[in-house]
Coordinates of C-alpha atoms and ligand atoms in Angstrom, one line a residue:
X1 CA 5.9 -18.3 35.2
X2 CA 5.1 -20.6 32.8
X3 CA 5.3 -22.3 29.3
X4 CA 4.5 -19.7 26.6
X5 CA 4.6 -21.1 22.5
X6 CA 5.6 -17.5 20.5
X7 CA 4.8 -17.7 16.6
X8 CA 6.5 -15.0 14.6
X9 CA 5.4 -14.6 10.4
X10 CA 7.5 -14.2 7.3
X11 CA 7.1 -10.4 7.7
X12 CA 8.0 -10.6 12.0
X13 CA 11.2 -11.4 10.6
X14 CA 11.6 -10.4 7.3
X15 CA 14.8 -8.4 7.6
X16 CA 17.8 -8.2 10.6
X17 CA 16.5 -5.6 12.3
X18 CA 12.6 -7.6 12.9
X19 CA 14.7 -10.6 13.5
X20 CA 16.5 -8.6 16.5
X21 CA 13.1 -7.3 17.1
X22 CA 11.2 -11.1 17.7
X23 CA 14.7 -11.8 19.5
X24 CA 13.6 -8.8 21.9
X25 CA 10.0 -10.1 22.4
X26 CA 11.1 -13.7 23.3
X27 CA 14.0 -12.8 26.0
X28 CA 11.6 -10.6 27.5
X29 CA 9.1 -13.1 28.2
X30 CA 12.3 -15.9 28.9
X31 CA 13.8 -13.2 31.7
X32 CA 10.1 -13.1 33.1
X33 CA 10.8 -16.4 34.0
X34 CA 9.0 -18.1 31.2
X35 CA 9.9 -21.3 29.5
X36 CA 10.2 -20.2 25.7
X37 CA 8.9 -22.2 22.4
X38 CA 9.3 -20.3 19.4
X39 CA 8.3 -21.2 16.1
X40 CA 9.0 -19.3 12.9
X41 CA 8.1 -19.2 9.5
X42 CA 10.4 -17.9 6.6
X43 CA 11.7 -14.5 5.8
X44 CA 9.5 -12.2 4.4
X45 CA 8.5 -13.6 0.3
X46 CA 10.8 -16.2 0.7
X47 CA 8.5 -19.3 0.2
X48 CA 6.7 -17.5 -2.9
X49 CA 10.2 -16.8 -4.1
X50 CA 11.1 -20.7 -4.0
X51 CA 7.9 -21.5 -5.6
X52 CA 8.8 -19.1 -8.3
X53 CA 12.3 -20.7 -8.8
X54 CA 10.6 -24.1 -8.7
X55 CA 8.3 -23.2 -11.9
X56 CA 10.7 -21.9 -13.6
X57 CA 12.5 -25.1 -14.0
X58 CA 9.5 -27.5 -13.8
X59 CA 6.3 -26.2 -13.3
X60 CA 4.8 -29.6 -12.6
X61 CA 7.9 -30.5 -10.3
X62 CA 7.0 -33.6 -8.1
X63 CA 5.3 -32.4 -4.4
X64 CA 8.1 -34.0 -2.7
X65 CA 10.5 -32.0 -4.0
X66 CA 8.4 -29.1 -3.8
X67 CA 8.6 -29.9 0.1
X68 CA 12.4 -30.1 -0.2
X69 CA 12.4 -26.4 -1.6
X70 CA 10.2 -24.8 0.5
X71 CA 11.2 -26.1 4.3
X72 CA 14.3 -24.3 3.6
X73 CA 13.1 -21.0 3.8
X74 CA 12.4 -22.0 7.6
X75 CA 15.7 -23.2 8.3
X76 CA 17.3 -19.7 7.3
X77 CA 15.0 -18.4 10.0
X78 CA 15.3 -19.8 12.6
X79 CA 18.9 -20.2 12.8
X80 CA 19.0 -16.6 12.7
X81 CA 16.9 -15.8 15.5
X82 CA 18.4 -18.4 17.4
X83 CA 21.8 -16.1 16.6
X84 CA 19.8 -12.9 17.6
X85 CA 19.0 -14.7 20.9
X86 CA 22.4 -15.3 21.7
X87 CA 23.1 -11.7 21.0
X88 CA 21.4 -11.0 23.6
X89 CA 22.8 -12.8 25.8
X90 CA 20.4 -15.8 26.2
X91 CA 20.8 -19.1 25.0
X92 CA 18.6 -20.9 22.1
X93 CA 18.6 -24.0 19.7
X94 CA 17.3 -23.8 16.4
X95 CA 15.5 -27.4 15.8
X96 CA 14.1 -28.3 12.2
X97 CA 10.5 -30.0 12.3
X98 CA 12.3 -33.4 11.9
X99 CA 14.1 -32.5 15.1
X100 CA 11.4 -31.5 17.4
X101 CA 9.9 -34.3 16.2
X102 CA 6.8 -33.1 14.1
X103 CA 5.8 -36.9 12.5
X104 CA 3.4 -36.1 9.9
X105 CA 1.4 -38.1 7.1
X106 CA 2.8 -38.6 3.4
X107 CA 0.6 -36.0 1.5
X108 CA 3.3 -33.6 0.7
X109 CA 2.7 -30.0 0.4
X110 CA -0.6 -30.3 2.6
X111 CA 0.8 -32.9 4.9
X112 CA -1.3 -33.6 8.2
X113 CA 0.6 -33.7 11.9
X114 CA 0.4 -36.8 12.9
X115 CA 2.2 -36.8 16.6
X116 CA 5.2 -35.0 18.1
X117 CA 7.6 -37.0 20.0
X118 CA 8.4 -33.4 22.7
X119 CA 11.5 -35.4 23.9
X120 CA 13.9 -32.8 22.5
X121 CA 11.7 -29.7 23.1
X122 CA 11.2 -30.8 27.2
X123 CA 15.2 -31.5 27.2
X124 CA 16.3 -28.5 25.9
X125 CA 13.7 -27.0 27.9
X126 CA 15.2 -28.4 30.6
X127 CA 18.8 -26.7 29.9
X128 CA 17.1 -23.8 30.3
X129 CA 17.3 -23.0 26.7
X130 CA 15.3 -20.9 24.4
X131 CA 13.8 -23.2 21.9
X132 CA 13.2 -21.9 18.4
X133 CA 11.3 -24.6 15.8
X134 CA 11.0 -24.5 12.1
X135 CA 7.2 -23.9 11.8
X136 CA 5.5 -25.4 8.2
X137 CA 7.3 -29.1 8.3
X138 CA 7.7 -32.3 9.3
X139 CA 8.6 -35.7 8.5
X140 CA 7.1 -38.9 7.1
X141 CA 7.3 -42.3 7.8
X142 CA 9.7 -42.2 4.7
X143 CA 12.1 -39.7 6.6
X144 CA 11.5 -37.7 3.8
X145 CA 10.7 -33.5 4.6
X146 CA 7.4 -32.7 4.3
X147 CA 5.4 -29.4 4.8
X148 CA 2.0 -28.4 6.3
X149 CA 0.2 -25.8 3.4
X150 CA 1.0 -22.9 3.2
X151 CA 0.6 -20.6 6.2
X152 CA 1.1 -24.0 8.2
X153 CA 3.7 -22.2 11.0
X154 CA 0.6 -21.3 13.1
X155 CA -0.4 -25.2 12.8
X156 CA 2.9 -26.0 14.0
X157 CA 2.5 -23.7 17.1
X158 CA -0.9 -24.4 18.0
X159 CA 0.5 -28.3 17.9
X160 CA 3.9 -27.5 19.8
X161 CA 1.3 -25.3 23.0
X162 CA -1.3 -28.6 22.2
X163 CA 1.3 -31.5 23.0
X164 CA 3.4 -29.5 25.9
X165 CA 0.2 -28.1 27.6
X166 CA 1.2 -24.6 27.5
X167 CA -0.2 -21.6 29.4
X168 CA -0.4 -19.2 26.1
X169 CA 0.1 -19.8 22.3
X170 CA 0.8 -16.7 20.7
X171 CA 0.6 -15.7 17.2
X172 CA 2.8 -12.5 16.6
X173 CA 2.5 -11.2 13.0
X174 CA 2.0 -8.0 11.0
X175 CA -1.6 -6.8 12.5
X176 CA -2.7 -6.2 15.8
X177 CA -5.8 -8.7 15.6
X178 CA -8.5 -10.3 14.1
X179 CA -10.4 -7.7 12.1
X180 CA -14.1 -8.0 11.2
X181 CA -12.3 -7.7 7.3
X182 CA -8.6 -7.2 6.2
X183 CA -7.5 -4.0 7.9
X184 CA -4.8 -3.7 4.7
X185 CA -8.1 -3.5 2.1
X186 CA -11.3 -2.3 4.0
X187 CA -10.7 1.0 5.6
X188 CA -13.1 0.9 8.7
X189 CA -12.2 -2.6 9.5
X190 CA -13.0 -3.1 13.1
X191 CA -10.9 -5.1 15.2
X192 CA -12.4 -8.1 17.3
X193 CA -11.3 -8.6 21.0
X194 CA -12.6 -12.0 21.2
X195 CA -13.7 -14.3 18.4
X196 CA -15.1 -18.1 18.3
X197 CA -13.3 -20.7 17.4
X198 CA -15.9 -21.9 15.1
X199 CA -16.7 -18.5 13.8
X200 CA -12.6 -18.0 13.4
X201 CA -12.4 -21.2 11.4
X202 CA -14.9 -20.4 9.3
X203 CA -13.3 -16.9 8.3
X204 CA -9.7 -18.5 8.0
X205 CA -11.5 -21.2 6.0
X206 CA -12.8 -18.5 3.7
X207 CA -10.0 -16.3 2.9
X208 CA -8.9 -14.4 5.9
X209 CA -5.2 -15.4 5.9
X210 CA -4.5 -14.1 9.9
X211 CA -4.9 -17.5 10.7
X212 CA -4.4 -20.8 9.1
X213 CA -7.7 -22.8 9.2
X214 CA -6.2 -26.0 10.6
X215 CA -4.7 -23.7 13.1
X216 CA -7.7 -23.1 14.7
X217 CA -9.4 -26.8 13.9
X218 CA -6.9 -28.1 16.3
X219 CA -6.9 -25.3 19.1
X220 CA -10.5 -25.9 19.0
X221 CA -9.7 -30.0 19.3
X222 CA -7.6 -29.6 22.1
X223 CA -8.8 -26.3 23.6
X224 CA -5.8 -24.0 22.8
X225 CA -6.6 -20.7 23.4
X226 CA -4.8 -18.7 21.1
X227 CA -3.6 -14.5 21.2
X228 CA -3.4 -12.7 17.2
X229 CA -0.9 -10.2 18.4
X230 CA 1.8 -7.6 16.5
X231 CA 5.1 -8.1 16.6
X232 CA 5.6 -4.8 16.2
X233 CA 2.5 -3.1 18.6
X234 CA 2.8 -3.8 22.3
X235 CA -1.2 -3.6 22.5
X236 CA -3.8 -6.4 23.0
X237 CA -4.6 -8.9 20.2
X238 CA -7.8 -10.7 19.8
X239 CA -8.3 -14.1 21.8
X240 CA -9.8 -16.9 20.0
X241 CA -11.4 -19.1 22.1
X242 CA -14.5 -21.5 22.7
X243 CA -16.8 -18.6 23.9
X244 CA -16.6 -15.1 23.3
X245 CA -18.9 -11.7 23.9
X246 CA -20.7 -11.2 21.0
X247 CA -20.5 -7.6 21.1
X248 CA -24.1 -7.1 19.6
X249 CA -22.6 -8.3 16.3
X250 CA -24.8 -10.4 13.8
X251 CA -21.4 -10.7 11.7
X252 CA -18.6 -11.4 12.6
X253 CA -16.5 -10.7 9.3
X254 CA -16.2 -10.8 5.4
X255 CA -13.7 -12.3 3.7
X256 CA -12.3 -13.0 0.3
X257 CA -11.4 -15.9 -1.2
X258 CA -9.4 -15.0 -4.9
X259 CA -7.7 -18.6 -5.2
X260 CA -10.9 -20.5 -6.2
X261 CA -11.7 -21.9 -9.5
X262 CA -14.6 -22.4 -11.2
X263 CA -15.5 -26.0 -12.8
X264 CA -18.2 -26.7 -14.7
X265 CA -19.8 -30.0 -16.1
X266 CA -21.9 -29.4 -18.8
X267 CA -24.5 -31.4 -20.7
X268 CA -23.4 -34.7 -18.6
X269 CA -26.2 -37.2 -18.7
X270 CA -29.1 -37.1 -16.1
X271 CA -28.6 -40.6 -14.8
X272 CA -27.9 -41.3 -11.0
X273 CA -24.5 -41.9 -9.8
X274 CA -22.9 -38.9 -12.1
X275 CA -22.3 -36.5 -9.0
X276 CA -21.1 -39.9 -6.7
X277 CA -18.6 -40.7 -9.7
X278 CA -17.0 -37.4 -10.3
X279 CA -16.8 -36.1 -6.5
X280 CA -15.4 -39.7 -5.6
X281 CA -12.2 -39.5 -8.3
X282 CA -11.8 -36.1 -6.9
X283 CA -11.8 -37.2 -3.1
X284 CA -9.0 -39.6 -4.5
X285 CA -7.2 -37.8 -5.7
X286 CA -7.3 -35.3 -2.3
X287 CA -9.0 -32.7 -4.4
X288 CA -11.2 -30.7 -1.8
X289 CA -14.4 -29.1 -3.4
X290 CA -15.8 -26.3 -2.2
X291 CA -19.5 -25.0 -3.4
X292 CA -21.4 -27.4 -6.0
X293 CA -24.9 -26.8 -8.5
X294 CA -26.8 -29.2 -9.8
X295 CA -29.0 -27.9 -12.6
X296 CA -32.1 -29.9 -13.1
X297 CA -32.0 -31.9 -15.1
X298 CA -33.4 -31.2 -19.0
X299 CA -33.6 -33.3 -22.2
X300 CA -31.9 -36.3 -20.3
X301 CA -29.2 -33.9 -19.1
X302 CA -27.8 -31.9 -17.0
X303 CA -25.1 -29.4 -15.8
X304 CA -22.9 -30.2 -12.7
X305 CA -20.7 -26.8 -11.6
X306 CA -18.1 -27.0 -8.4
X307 CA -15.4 -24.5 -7.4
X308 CA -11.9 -25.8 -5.9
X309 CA -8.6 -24.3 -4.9
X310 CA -7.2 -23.0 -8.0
X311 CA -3.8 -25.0 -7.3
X312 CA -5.8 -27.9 -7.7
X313 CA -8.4 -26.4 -10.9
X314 CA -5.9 -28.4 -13.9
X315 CA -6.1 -32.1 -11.8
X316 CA -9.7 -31.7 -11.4
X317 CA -10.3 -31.3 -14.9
X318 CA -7.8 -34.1 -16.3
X319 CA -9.8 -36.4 -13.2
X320 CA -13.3 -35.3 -14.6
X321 CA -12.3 -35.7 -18.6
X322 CA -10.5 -38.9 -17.4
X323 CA -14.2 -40.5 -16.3
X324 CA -15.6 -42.8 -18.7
X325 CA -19.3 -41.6 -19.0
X326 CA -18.3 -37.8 -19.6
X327 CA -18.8 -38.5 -23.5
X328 CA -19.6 -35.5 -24.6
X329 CA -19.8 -33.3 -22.0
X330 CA -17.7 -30.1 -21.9
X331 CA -15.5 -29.5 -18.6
X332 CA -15.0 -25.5 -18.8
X333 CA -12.6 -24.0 -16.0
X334 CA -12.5 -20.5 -15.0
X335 CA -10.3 -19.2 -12.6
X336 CA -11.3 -15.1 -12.6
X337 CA -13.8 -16.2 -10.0
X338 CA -14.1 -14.6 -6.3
X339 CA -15.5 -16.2 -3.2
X340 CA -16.8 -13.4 -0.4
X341 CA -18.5 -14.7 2.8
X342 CA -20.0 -13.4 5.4
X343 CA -19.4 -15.2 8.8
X344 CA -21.2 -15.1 12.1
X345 CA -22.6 -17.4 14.7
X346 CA -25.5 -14.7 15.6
X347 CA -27.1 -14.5 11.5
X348 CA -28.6 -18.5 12.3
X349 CA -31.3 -16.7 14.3
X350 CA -31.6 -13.5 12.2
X351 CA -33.0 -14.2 8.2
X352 CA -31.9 -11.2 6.8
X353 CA -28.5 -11.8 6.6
X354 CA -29.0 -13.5 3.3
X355 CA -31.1 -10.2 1.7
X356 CA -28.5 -7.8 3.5
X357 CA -25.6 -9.2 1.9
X358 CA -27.5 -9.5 -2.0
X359 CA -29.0 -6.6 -1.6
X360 CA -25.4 -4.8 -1.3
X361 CA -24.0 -6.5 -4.1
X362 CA -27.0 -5.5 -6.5
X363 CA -26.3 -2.0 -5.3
X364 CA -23.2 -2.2 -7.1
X365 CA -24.5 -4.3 -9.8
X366 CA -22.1 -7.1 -8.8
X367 CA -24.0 -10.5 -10.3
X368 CA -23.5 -13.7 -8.1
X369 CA -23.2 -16.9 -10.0
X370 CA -23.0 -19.2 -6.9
X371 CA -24.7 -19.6 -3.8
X372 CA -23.7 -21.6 -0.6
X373 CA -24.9 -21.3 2.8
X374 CA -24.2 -23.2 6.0
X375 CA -25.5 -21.9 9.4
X376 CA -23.0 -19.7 10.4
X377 CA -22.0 -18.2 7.2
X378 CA -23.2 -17.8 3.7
X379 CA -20.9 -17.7 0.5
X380 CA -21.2 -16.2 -2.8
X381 CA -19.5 -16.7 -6.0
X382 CA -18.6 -13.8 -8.2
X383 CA -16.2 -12.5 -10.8
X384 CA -13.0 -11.7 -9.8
X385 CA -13.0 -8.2 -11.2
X386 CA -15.6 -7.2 -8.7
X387 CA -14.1 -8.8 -5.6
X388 CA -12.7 -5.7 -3.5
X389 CA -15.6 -3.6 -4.7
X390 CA -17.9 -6.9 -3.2
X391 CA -16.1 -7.0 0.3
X392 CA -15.8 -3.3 0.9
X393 CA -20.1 -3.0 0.1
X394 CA -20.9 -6.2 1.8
X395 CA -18.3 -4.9 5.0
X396 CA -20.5 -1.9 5.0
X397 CA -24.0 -2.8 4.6
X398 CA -22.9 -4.8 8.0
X399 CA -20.9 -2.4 9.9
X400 CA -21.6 0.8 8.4
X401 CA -19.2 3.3 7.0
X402 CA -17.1 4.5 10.3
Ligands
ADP1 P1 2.1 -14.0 8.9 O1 3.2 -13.9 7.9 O2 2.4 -13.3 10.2 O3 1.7 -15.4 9.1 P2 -0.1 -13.5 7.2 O4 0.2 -12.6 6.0 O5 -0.3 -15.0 7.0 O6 0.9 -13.2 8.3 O7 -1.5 -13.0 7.9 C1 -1.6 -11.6 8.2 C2 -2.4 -10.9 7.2 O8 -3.7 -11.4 7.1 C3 -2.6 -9.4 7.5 O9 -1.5 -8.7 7.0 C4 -3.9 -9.1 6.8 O10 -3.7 -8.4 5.6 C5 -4.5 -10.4 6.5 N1 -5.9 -10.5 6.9 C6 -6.9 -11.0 6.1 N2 -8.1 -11.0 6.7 C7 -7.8 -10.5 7.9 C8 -8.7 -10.2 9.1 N3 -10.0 -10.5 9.0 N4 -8.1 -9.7 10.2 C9 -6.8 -9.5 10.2 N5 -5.9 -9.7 9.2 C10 -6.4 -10.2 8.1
LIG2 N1 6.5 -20.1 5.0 C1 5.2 -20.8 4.8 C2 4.3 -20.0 3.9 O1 4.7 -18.9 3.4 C3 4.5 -21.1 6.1 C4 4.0 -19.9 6.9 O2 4.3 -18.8 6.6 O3 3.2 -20.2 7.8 O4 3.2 -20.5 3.6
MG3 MG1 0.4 -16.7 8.0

């Protein structure tokens, strides 16, 4: 007995007969004698099909009412699991974010949980009542909807299991773990039974979608100890948690990162305060940058190259052109650009990681055009083209062919 927080994806309940399924899940663990809080994303492609209505009309259509569009997809969700549950025979409430009280910051369409106020949750918790939450939004000070980022349902769970102290957080979606690559695009893909939180942050960071990253930021924060568990496999995910067995591994994964975009500064002049000037509109403007390169300087100037989230690659460019001292410089972007990483706590004490990894990619001729490396993982830049090809040599240099 105890309080368990259940996360279901877009493809746990993509269609009547998975929503019936989750519904089966939930009143299992409810008639175990478990108090039940489950939060759901949105049906199947449903928040890339509101994205693609949005653009149709206005592609640059203000964030707020980007935010508007997209919670709805969650609110179709959960009020039919809620009607699944009740099928059953169990009772449920379906609760938007606004009404389980997610409070969150005004940056719409990456908005940052601020607090929940759990009186509703603990009441209807109280009447004994299946409680089933609309993951991927909140509120603002405003009262206006806002929404998390995309993949933010598991952010909303880990936050629900952080602020009610619950025995298990649970993310249910279409793979039965964490996987040393994607198990959909590298065949011998080996599943992890226990991963890091700071090694699963990093490989959520760097492309591998099982997780959202600021998911796991705050289970690390407040010690959440989350399951990545099917929905449609009754066998034993992979616990992420603050230690784990390192199962002789030097890596832990490789991922992909296809939504980066390459931006490059060129002939900008070699005088200090450049980099501080351009990285500082871009930090204003809540433009995250990823890998930068400096090239020494030549003539009296010099080259300054940085990747961000493609969503972002168009403001970064009108911030950069907007700068004053940019004179002639060019500002190129290129978005057929591919980030792969390698990730694992265990490479800060072995050197060849580094040589492993290039050595597989000049094997298939693959040329990198970035370089980033932090202690636990090591990125490259490539061309898009060569991605897959990248991961799947890279995979098995590591972990061999089986
Ligand atoms: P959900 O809709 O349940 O949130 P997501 O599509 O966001 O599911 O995440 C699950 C997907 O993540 C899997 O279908 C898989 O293709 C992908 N994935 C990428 N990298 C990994 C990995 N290392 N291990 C497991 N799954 C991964
Ligand atoms: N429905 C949202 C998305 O597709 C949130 C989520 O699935 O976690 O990004
Ligand atoms: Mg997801």
């Amino acid at each position: 007995m105890g309080l368990i927080v259940q996360k279901f994806g877009g493809s746990s309940v993509a269609n009547a007969q998975r929503v019936m399924n989750v519904a089966k899940i939930v009143t299992d663990t409810y008639k175990a004698g478990n108090d039940v809080v489950v939060v759901v994303s949105a049906q199947g492609d449903t928040t890339d099909d509101l994205i693609a209505k949005a653009k149709e009309i206005n592609p640059m259509a203000p964030k707020r009412e980007m935010d508007m569009l997209m919670s709805a997809g969650e609110q179709i969700s959960i009020a039919l699991l809620s009607m699944a549950i009740e099928k059953l025979g169990y009772p449920a409430i379906s609760l938007l974010g606004w009404q389980a009280g997610f409070l969150t910051n005004s940056v719409y369409s990456s908005a940052r949980i601020k607090k929940i106020d759990t009186s509703r949750i603990k009441n209807e918790l109280d009447n004994k009542r299946i409680v089933v939450v609309a993951g991927f939004q909140g509120i603002n000070k405003y009262d206006d909807v806002t929404t998390l980022g995309r993949g933010g349902s598991d952010t909303s769970a880990v936050a629900i299991a952080a602020s009610l102290n619950a025995d298990k957080c649970q993310i249910f979606t279409d793979v039965d773990g964490v996987y040393t690559a994607d198990p959909r695009k590298v065949k011998n893909a080996k599943k992890l039974s226990e991963i890091t939180y700071d090694e699963m942050l990093e490989l959520a960071t760097l492309g591998a979608q099982v997780l959202n990253n600021r998911s796991v930021e705050m289970a690390k924060k407040y010690n959440v100890e989350l399951e990545v568990i099917s929905s449609l496999n009754p066998i034993p995910g992979t616990m992420v948690k603050e230690t784990a067995k390192m199962e002789k591994m030097l890596v832990r994964g490789v991922t992909k990162d296809a939504d980066a975009s390459r931006i490059s500064v060129i002939g900008v002049n070699d005088v200090p305060g450049v980099a501080f000037k351009i990285f500082s509109k871009l930090a204003a403007k809540n433009i995250n940058v990823d890998i930068i390169l400096q090239s020494v300087g030549r003539d009296g100037t010099k080259d300054i190259t940085f990747t961000v989230g493609v969503d972002n690659a168009a403001e970064a460019v009108k911030a950069v052109e907007s700068l004053p001292f940019i004179g002639d410089a060019k500002v190129v972007r290129d978005d057929s650009v591919a980030k792969i990483s390698v990730v694992g706590a265990g490479m800060e004490t072995h050197p060849g990681t580094a040589s492993t990894m290039f050595e597989a990619l000049y094997n298939q001729d693959i040329n990198i055009q970035m370089i980033s490396t932090s202690e636990i993982k090591i990125s490259i830049l490539i061309d898009e083209k060569d991605a897959d090809k990248a991961v799947a040599a890279v995979h098995e240099a590591f972990f061999g062919s089986e």
